[in-house]
Short mmCIF file of C-alpha atoms in Angstrom, two decimals:
data_model
loop_
_atom_site.label_atom_id
_atom_site.label_comp_id
_atom_site.label_asym_id
_atom_site.label_seq_id
_atom_site.Cartn_x
_atom_site.Cartn_y
_atom_site.Cartn_z
CA UNK A 1 31.33 -100.37 167.24
CA UNK A 2 29.65 -103.75 168.99
CA UNK A 3 32.08 -105.61 171.96
CA UNK A 4 32.03 -108.46 169.61
CA UNK A 5 33.30 -106.62 166.50
CA UNK A 6 36.02 -105.83 168.81
CA UNK A 7 36.73 -108.57 170.09
CA UNK A 8 36.60 -110.97 167.10
CA UNK A 9 39.95 -110.50 165.14
CA UNK A 10 41.81 -111.39 168.15
CA UNK A 11 40.15 -114.62 168.94
CA UNK A 12 43.17 -116.39 167.14
CA UNK A 13 45.46 -115.30 168.70
CA UNK A 14 43.71 -115.90 172.08
CA UNK A 15 43.34 -119.07 171.26
CA UNK A 16 47.21 -119.52 170.18
CA UNK A 17 48.43 -117.94 173.93
CA UNK A 18 45.86 -120.42 175.35
CA UNK A 19 47.64 -123.34 173.33
CA UNK A 20 50.70 -122.38 174.32
CA UNK A 21 49.61 -122.30 178.24
CA UNK A 22 48.19 -125.50 178.08
CA UNK A 23 51.34 -127.17 176.24
CA UNK A 24 53.56 -125.34 179.36
CA UNK A 25 50.95 -126.26 182.16
CA UNK A 26 51.73 -129.91 180.44
CA UNK A 27 55.14 -129.75 180.64
CA UNK A 28 56.03 -128.52 183.82
CA UNK A 29 53.10 -131.52 185.16
CA UNK A 30 55.14 -133.74 183.32
CA UNK A 31 58.83 -132.61 184.25
CA UNK A 32 57.53 -132.47 188.23
CA UNK A 33 56.50 -136.39 188.23
CA UNK A 34 59.55 -137.48 186.73
CA UNK A 35 61.85 -135.63 189.11
CA UNK A 36 59.89 -133.22 191.50
CA UNK A 37 62.92 -131.42 193.20
CA UNK A 38 64.10 -130.59 189.73
CA UNK A 39 61.06 -129.67 188.42
CA UNK A 40 60.93 -126.66 190.73
CA UNK A 41 64.67 -125.68 190.48
CA UNK A 42 65.32 -121.77 190.06
CA UNK A 43 66.71 -122.54 186.62
CA UNK A 44 63.80 -124.42 185.24
CA UNK A 45 61.16 -121.41 186.80
CA UNK A 46 63.45 -118.80 185.19
CA UNK A 47 62.92 -120.68 182.20
CA UNK A 48 58.93 -121.22 182.25
CA UNK A 49 58.45 -117.72 183.24
CA UNK A 50 60.82 -116.52 180.04
CA UNK A 51 58.83 -118.15 177.91
CA UNK A 52 55.76 -117.22 179.52
CA UNK A 53 56.82 -113.41 179.12
CA UNK A 54 57.72 -113.90 175.60
CA UNK A 55 54.56 -115.63 174.38
CA UNK A 56 52.63 -112.91 176.22
CA UNK A 57 54.79 -109.97 174.49
CA UNK A 58 53.51 -111.80 171.28
CA UNK A 59 50.28 -111.05 171.61
CA UNK A 60 50.88 -107.43 172.79
CA UNK A 61 52.99 -106.40 169.83
CA UNK A 62 51.22 -105.30 166.80
CA UNK A 63 54.12 -105.38 164.35
CA UNK A 64 54.27 -108.32 162.58
CA UNK A 65 58.08 -107.94 162.10
CA UNK A 66 58.45 -107.99 165.98
CA UNK A 67 56.21 -111.10 166.81
CA UNK A 68 58.17 -112.97 164.47
CA UNK A 69 61.18 -111.86 166.37
CA UNK A 70 59.62 -112.98 169.83
CA UNK A 71 58.76 -116.32 168.02
CA UNK A 72 62.08 -117.18 167.20
CA UNK A 73 63.41 -115.78 170.92
CA UNK A 74 60.88 -118.77 172.16
CA UNK A 75 62.13 -121.31 169.85
CA UNK A 76 65.35 -120.40 170.61
CA UNK A 77 64.57 -120.47 174.18
CA UNK A 78 62.42 -123.65 174.03
CA UNK A 79 65.61 -125.70 172.01
CA UNK A 80 68.49 -124.43 174.75
CA UNK A 81 66.63 -125.13 177.61
CA UNK A 82 65.60 -128.67 176.57
CA UNK A 83 69.14 -129.71 175.77
CA UNK A 84 70.43 -127.95 178.73
CA UNK A 85 67.93 -128.64 181.44
CA UNK A 86 64.63 -130.45 180.51
CA UNK A 87 64.04 -132.26 177.02
CA UNK A 88 60.40 -131.78 177.73
CA UNK A 89 60.36 -128.45 176.79
CA UNK A 90 60.99 -129.22 173.13
CA UNK A 91 57.32 -129.94 173.37
CA UNK A 92 56.92 -126.29 173.34
CA UNK A 93 58.04 -126.28 169.75
CA UNK A 94 55.06 -126.96 167.26
CA UNK A 95 53.02 -123.46 168.94
CA UNK A 96 55.99 -121.14 167.57
CA UNK A 97 57.21 -123.09 164.82
CA UNK A 98 53.40 -122.67 162.97
CA UNK A 99 54.21 -118.64 163.62
CA UNK A 100 57.65 -118.92 162.27
CA UNK A 101 56.15 -120.65 159.15
CA UNK A 102 53.68 -118.11 159.00
CA UNK A 103 56.63 -115.57 158.12
CA UNK A 104 58.53 -117.39 155.51
CA UNK A 105 55.55 -119.35 153.27
CA UNK A 106 52.54 -118.40 153.03
CA UNK A 107 51.33 -122.09 152.38
CA UNK A 108 50.13 -123.57 155.73
CA UNK A 109 51.05 -126.79 155.15
CA UNK A 110 54.57 -125.25 155.45
CA UNK A 111 53.76 -125.25 159.13
CA UNK A 112 53.21 -128.61 159.28
CA UNK A 113 56.33 -129.33 157.55
CA UNK A 114 58.43 -127.85 159.28
CA UNK A 115 56.82 -129.05 162.90
CA UNK A 116 57.46 -132.37 161.64
CA UNK A 117 61.13 -131.74 160.50
CA UNK A 118 61.59 -130.71 164.27
CA UNK A 119 61.03 -133.67 165.05
CA UNK A 120 64.51 -134.85 164.73
CA UNK A 121 65.54 -132.69 167.23
CA UNK A 122 63.43 -134.79 169.84
CA UNK A 123 64.32 -138.14 171.96
CA UNK A 124 63.12 -141.15 170.48
CA UNK A 125 60.90 -141.75 173.70
CA UNK A 126 59.32 -138.10 173.31
CA UNK A 127 58.60 -138.62 169.82
CA UNK A 128 54.38 -139.91 170.06
CA UNK A 129 54.23 -136.73 172.56
CA UNK A 130 55.55 -134.34 170.25
CA UNK A 131 53.79 -135.50 167.20
CA UNK A 132 50.21 -135.11 169.23
CA UNK A 133 51.67 -131.87 170.89
CA UNK A 134 52.35 -131.01 166.96
CA UNK A 135 49.25 -131.96 165.50
CA UNK A 136 46.99 -130.23 167.59
CA UNK A 137 49.11 -127.27 167.53
CA UNK A 138 48.98 -127.46 164.08
CA UNK A 139 45.52 -127.72 163.70
CA UNK A 140 44.41 -125.01 166.24
CA UNK A 141 46.90 -122.32 163.95
CA UNK A 142 45.23 -123.85 160.70
CA UNK A 143 41.74 -123.29 162.21
CA UNK A 144 43.02 -119.91 163.76
CA UNK A 145 44.48 -118.62 159.99
CA UNK A 146 41.34 -119.70 158.51
CA UNK A 147 39.21 -117.92 160.87
CA UNK A 148 41.19 -114.61 160.49
CA UNK A 149 41.12 -115.23 156.74
CA UNK A 150 36.86 -115.35 156.91
CA UNK A 151 36.87 -112.34 159.23
CA UNK A 152 39.45 -110.17 156.91
CA UNK A 153 36.88 -111.15 154.32
CA UNK A 154 33.87 -110.22 156.23
CA UNK A 155 35.62 -106.71 157.26
CA UNK A 156 36.24 -106.33 153.74
CA UNK A 157 32.80 -107.25 152.57
CA UNK A 158 31.35 -104.61 155.21
CA UNK A 159 33.56 -102.14 154.10
CA UNK A 160 32.20 -102.59 150.62
CA UNK A 161 29.09 -102.80 151.61
CA UNK A 162 28.85 -99.41 153.65
CA UNK A 163 30.83 -97.38 150.82
CA UNK A 164 27.74 -98.80 148.66
CA UNK A 165 25.26 -97.93 151.11
CA UNK A 166 26.65 -94.07 151.51
CA UNK A 167 26.96 -93.59 147.52
CA UNK A 168 23.42 -94.82 147.48
CA UNK A 169 22.37 -92.57 150.42
CA UNK A 170 24.11 -90.02 148.41
CA UNK A 171 22.31 -90.65 144.96
CA UNK A 172 18.96 -91.12 146.63
CA UNK A 173 19.49 -87.49 148.27
CA UNK A 174 20.02 -86.37 144.75
CA UNK A 175 17.61 -87.68 143.31
CA UNK A 176 14.90 -86.14 145.73
CA UNK A 177 16.58 -82.71 145.24
CA UNK A 178 16.15 -83.27 141.69
CA UNK A 179 12.51 -84.35 142.03
CA UNK A 180 11.99 -81.45 144.04
CA UNK A 181 13.24 -79.04 141.47
CA UNK A 182 11.69 -80.60 138.62
CA UNK A 183 8.45 -80.51 140.95
CA UNK A 184 8.72 -76.96 141.02
CA UNK A 185 10.08 -76.34 137.73
CA UNK A 186 7.03 -78.22 136.43
CA UNK A 187 4.58 -75.70 138.37
CA UNK A 188 6.45 -72.69 137.09
CA UNK A 189 5.98 -73.77 133.27
CA UNK A 190 2.36 -74.73 134.19
CA UNK A 191 1.66 -71.29 135.60
CA UNK A 192 3.33 -69.38 132.85
CA UNK A 193 1.51 -71.58 130.17
CA UNK A 194 -1.58 -70.81 131.67
CA UNK A 195 -1.06 -67.03 132.23
CA UNK A 196 0.14 -66.96 128.23
CA UNK A 197 -3.31 -68.87 127.41
CA UNK A 198 -5.24 -66.41 129.72
CA UNK A 199 -3.38 -63.93 127.85
CA UNK A 200 -3.95 -65.05 124.37
CA UNK A 201 -7.22 -65.97 124.77
CA UNK A 202 -9.49 -63.76 127.18
CA UNK A 203 -7.03 -60.85 127.26
CA UNK A 204 -7.49 -59.99 123.63
CA UNK A 205 -10.88 -60.64 123.93
CA UNK A 206 -11.49 -58.26 126.98
CA UNK A 207 -9.42 -55.52 125.41
CA UNK A 208 -11.70 -55.76 122.26
CA UNK A 209 -14.92 -55.41 124.28
CA UNK A 210 -13.44 -52.63 126.27
CA UNK A 211 -12.97 -50.74 123.21
CA UNK A 212 -15.92 -51.11 122.01
CA UNK A 213 -17.92 -50.43 124.94
CA UNK A 214 -16.22 -46.87 125.04
CA UNK A 215 -16.94 -46.09 121.78
CA UNK A 216 -20.82 -47.28 121.98
CA UNK A 217 -20.57 -44.85 125.20
CA UNK A 218 -19.35 -41.86 122.84
CA UNK A 219 -22.01 -42.22 120.14
CA UNK A 220 -24.50 -43.02 122.47
CA UNK A 221 -25.81 -39.29 122.16
CA UNK A 222 -24.83 -39.17 118.42
CA UNK A 223 -25.72 -42.59 116.82
CA UNK A 224 -28.08 -44.72 119.12
CA UNK A 225 -27.94 -47.91 116.51
CA UNK A 226 -24.66 -47.69 116.23
CA UNK A 227 -23.82 -47.62 119.94
CA UNK A 228 -26.44 -50.21 120.27
CA UNK A 229 -24.52 -52.43 117.44
CA UNK A 230 -21.32 -51.79 119.14
CA UNK A 231 -22.42 -52.60 122.57
CA UNK A 232 -23.67 -55.70 121.36
CA UNK A 233 -20.65 -56.65 119.88
CA UNK A 234 -18.79 -56.23 123.05
CA UNK A 235 -21.43 -58.30 125.14
CA UNK A 236 -21.02 -61.02 122.27
CA UNK A 237 -17.27 -60.91 122.98
CA UNK A 238 -17.51 -60.87 126.52
CA UNK A 239 -19.55 -63.98 126.34
CA UNK A 240 -16.86 -65.68 124.54
CA UNK A 241 -14.25 -64.83 126.65
CA UNK A 242 -16.53 -66.20 129.68
CA UNK A 243 -17.35 -69.47 127.85
CA UNK A 244 -12.90 -69.67 127.05
CA UNK A 245 -12.28 -69.28 131.00
CA UNK A 246 -14.81 -71.91 131.75
CA UNK A 247 -12.89 -74.60 128.94
CA UNK A 248 -9.44 -73.90 130.30
CA UNK A 249 -10.69 -74.27 133.69
CA UNK A 250 -12.30 -77.73 132.61
CA UNK A 251 -9.05 -78.61 130.54
CA UNK A 252 -6.86 -78.07 133.68
CA UNK A 253 -8.92 -79.92 136.41
CA UNK A 254 -8.27 -83.94 135.80
CA UNK A 255 -11.05 -86.23 135.63
CA UNK A 256 -11.76 -88.04 139.11
CA UNK A 257 -11.08 -91.35 138.35
CA UNK A 258 -7.91 -89.89 137.10
CA UNK A 259 -7.15 -88.58 140.08
CA UNK A 260 -8.19 -91.82 141.61
CA UNK A 261 -5.98 -93.99 140.36
CA UNK A 262 -3.08 -92.14 140.11
CA UNK A 263 -3.20 -91.44 144.13
CA UNK A 264 -3.70 -94.97 144.31
CA UNK A 265 -0.53 -95.88 141.78
CA UNK A 266 1.21 -93.21 143.72
CA UNK A 267 0.07 -95.22 147.05
CA UNK A 268 1.71 -98.39 145.68
CA UNK A 269 4.60 -96.80 144.28
CA UNK A 270 5.43 -95.54 147.79
CA UNK A 271 4.78 -98.93 149.50
CA UNK A 272 7.47 -100.50 147.51
CA UNK A 273 9.97 -97.95 148.06
CA UNK A 274 9.67 -97.83 151.44
CA UNK A 275 8.16 -101.12 153.01
CA UNK A 276 10.34 -104.68 152.31
CA UNK A 277 7.02 -105.44 150.49
CA UNK A 278 6.22 -106.07 146.77
CA UNK A 279 3.08 -104.06 145.98
CA UNK A 280 1.26 -104.15 142.59
CA UNK A 281 -2.11 -102.53 141.56
CA UNK A 282 -4.30 -103.46 138.75
CA UNK A 283 -7.83 -102.21 137.61
CA UNK A 284 -10.56 -103.53 135.47
CA UNK A 285 -13.91 -102.04 133.97
CA UNK A 286 -15.34 -99.25 133.30
CA UNK A 287 -13.58 -96.93 136.49
CA UNK A 288 -14.99 -93.88 135.09
CA UNK A 289 -18.22 -94.59 137.22
CA UNK A 290 -16.36 -94.08 140.13
CA UNK A 291 -17.39 -90.95 142.03
CA UNK A 292 -15.14 -88.70 143.91
CA UNK A 293 -16.59 -89.89 147.30
CA UNK A 294 -15.94 -93.69 146.28
CA UNK A 295 -12.45 -93.25 145.23
CA UNK A 296 -12.23 -91.58 148.69
CA UNK A 297 -13.08 -94.47 150.62
CA UNK A 298 -11.20 -97.17 148.57
CA UNK A 299 -8.32 -95.06 149.33
CA UNK A 300 -8.74 -94.87 152.69
CA UNK A 301 -9.73 -98.87 152.92
CA UNK A 302 -6.48 -99.48 150.91
CA UNK A 303 -4.60 -97.64 153.17
CA UNK A 304 -6.10 -99.05 156.70
CA UNK A 305 -5.68 -102.58 154.94
CA UNK A 306 -1.92 -102.08 153.93
CA UNK A 307 -1.36 -101.34 157.41
CA UNK A 308 -2.84 -103.88 158.87
CA UNK A 309 -1.17 -106.28 156.71
CA UNK A 310 2.29 -104.56 157.71
CA UNK A 311 1.72 -104.87 161.10
CA UNK A 312 0.72 -108.33 161.69
CA UNK A 313 0.62 -110.37 158.56
CA UNK A 314 4.27 -110.75 157.77
CA UNK A 315 3.65 -110.65 153.94
CA UNK A 316 6.49 -109.92 151.06
CA UNK A 317 3.58 -108.97 148.24
CA UNK A 318 0.60 -107.06 148.74
CA UNK A 319 -1.75 -106.84 145.99
CA UNK A 320 -5.11 -103.81 145.44
CA UNK A 321 -7.26 -104.79 142.64
CA UNK A 322 -10.14 -102.26 141.44
CA UNK A 323 -12.73 -103.90 139.30
CA UNK A 324 -16.11 -102.57 138.20
CA UNK A 325 -18.96 -105.07 138.00
CA UNK A 326 -22.33 -104.86 137.27
CA UNK A 327 -23.99 -103.14 140.33
CA UNK A 328 -20.89 -102.77 142.65
CA UNK A 329 -17.60 -101.51 142.78
CA UNK A 330 -15.61 -104.26 144.22
CA UNK A 331 -11.71 -103.36 145.91
CA UNK A 332 -9.83 -105.99 147.13
CA UNK A 333 -6.55 -105.49 149.31
CA UNK A 334 -4.58 -109.07 149.44
CA UNK A 335 -1.56 -110.19 150.67
CA UNK A 336 0.56 -113.36 150.92
CA UNK A 337 1.03 -113.28 154.50
CA UNK A 338 -0.13 -115.59 157.74
CA UNK A 339 -3.69 -114.97 157.58
CA UNK A 340 -6.24 -115.90 160.69
CA UNK A 341 -8.68 -118.51 160.95
CA UNK A 342 -10.96 -116.30 163.36
CA UNK A 343 -10.47 -112.51 162.42
CA UNK A 344 -11.02 -110.24 165.54
CA UNK A 345 -12.57 -106.81 164.49
CA UNK A 346 -10.43 -103.80 165.69
CA UNK A 347 -10.99 -100.22 165.33
CA UNK A 348 -9.40 -100.21 161.68
CA UNK A 349 -12.11 -102.89 160.22
CA UNK A 350 -14.94 -101.13 161.95
CA UNK A 351 -13.67 -97.87 160.69
CA UNK A 352 -13.64 -99.41 157.28
CA UNK A 353 -17.34 -100.69 157.53
CA UNK A 354 -18.76 -97.42 158.72
CA UNK A 355 -17.16 -95.64 155.44
CA UNK A 356 -18.47 -97.80 153.22
CA UNK A 357 -21.55 -98.33 155.15
CA UNK A 358 -22.07 -94.35 154.71
CA UNK A 359 -22.62 -94.79 150.89
CA UNK A 360 -24.22 -97.84 151.21
CA UNK A 361 -21.33 -100.43 150.68
CA UNK A 362 -19.81 -103.68 152.49
CA UNK A 363 -16.74 -104.89 154.01
CA UNK A 364 -16.15 -108.87 154.12
CA UNK A 365 -12.40 -109.69 155.92
CA UNK A 366 -10.97 -113.19 154.97
CA UNK A 367 -8.26 -114.83 156.67
CA UNK A 368 -7.90 -117.99 155.00
CA UNK A 369 -5.32 -117.68 152.69
CA UNK A 370 -3.35 -115.16 153.59
CA UNK A 371 -5.29 -111.90 154.51
CA UNK A 372 -7.90 -109.83 152.54
CA UNK A 373 -9.90 -106.84 152.61
CA UNK A 374 -13.44 -106.57 150.42
CA UNK A 375 -14.67 -103.19 149.58
CA UNK A 376 -18.11 -103.47 147.81
CA UNK A 377 -19.62 -100.28 146.72
CA UNK A 378 -23.19 -100.06 144.87
CA UNK A 379 -23.25 -97.48 141.95
CA UNK A 380 -26.10 -96.60 139.55
CA UNK A 381 -25.21 -97.67 135.73
CA UNK A 382 -25.30 -94.75 133.32
#
């Protein structure tokens, strides 16, 4: 825990003991100015030290009941010493009366009423000074109480947020495990489906071809025409089996545009999940014309542009747009960040330009409104 978090709950109590110390110093100074000899008398010094010791002990004790008993003892000491030794000691009452009021009433206004009620004990000549000390002590008490309540609410809110964070982290871990298990299950199911399909489509055909070739071998010496017919059937069945294998592999292999778009979509989803930005993707036009090498260049340039935006642009939103025009494929990565009047080409931008130039394309960087990187790649119309 940080040091400021450890100190903050004690601040109201430290202010209270500081207020009492100021009041005690004022009482000692006023008593000394009125009668220097009596102000430093042994009984006066004993009362000052007892008052200081009691109120410092209030700060040390943690139990509320002990604090209130000590506050009551401090009030009793001040009243007794005021009537026996020095009336100025009544100015010490407000600070402890506020502490006692907190014990018996939830409303802080009760502390003010108790302080004002105690004015009946104060000599007429000291009433202005008492009211000033009482009001200042009450204001400090009320402000300290409000601050303590706020700290308590913030502490509860922090504990609630910590519990929510732990719960979300646990859910995220469980979701990751579920996703991992789901991916593994999907792979097993796909392997099982492929195995069954090969067995059904190819296995039976190969078995039939094998039987006919065996029969052809047996009839080769006795009936060449029948053997030739069986061998031709076996060859036809084998060709059909090979064609089914090719068709199965072709059906399994995703198209280039599906791979490209899905990789970009996965990249955008991960960006939104891991970073503090909103990432979006849009596609327009006949994306079937984009070749695998062009998809690779678009993916790499988009990754580099997003990395630069996260480092320098201070953006909250990033948009990736893929648009197929008449002669060019246009891939734009734009953000709503600070931009730049003059763009300095670093290694990242140079690398993007080199990748685009390898297929006859170009890269345009603009920092006027936010920051945008446009990759233009030519293609041949079908």
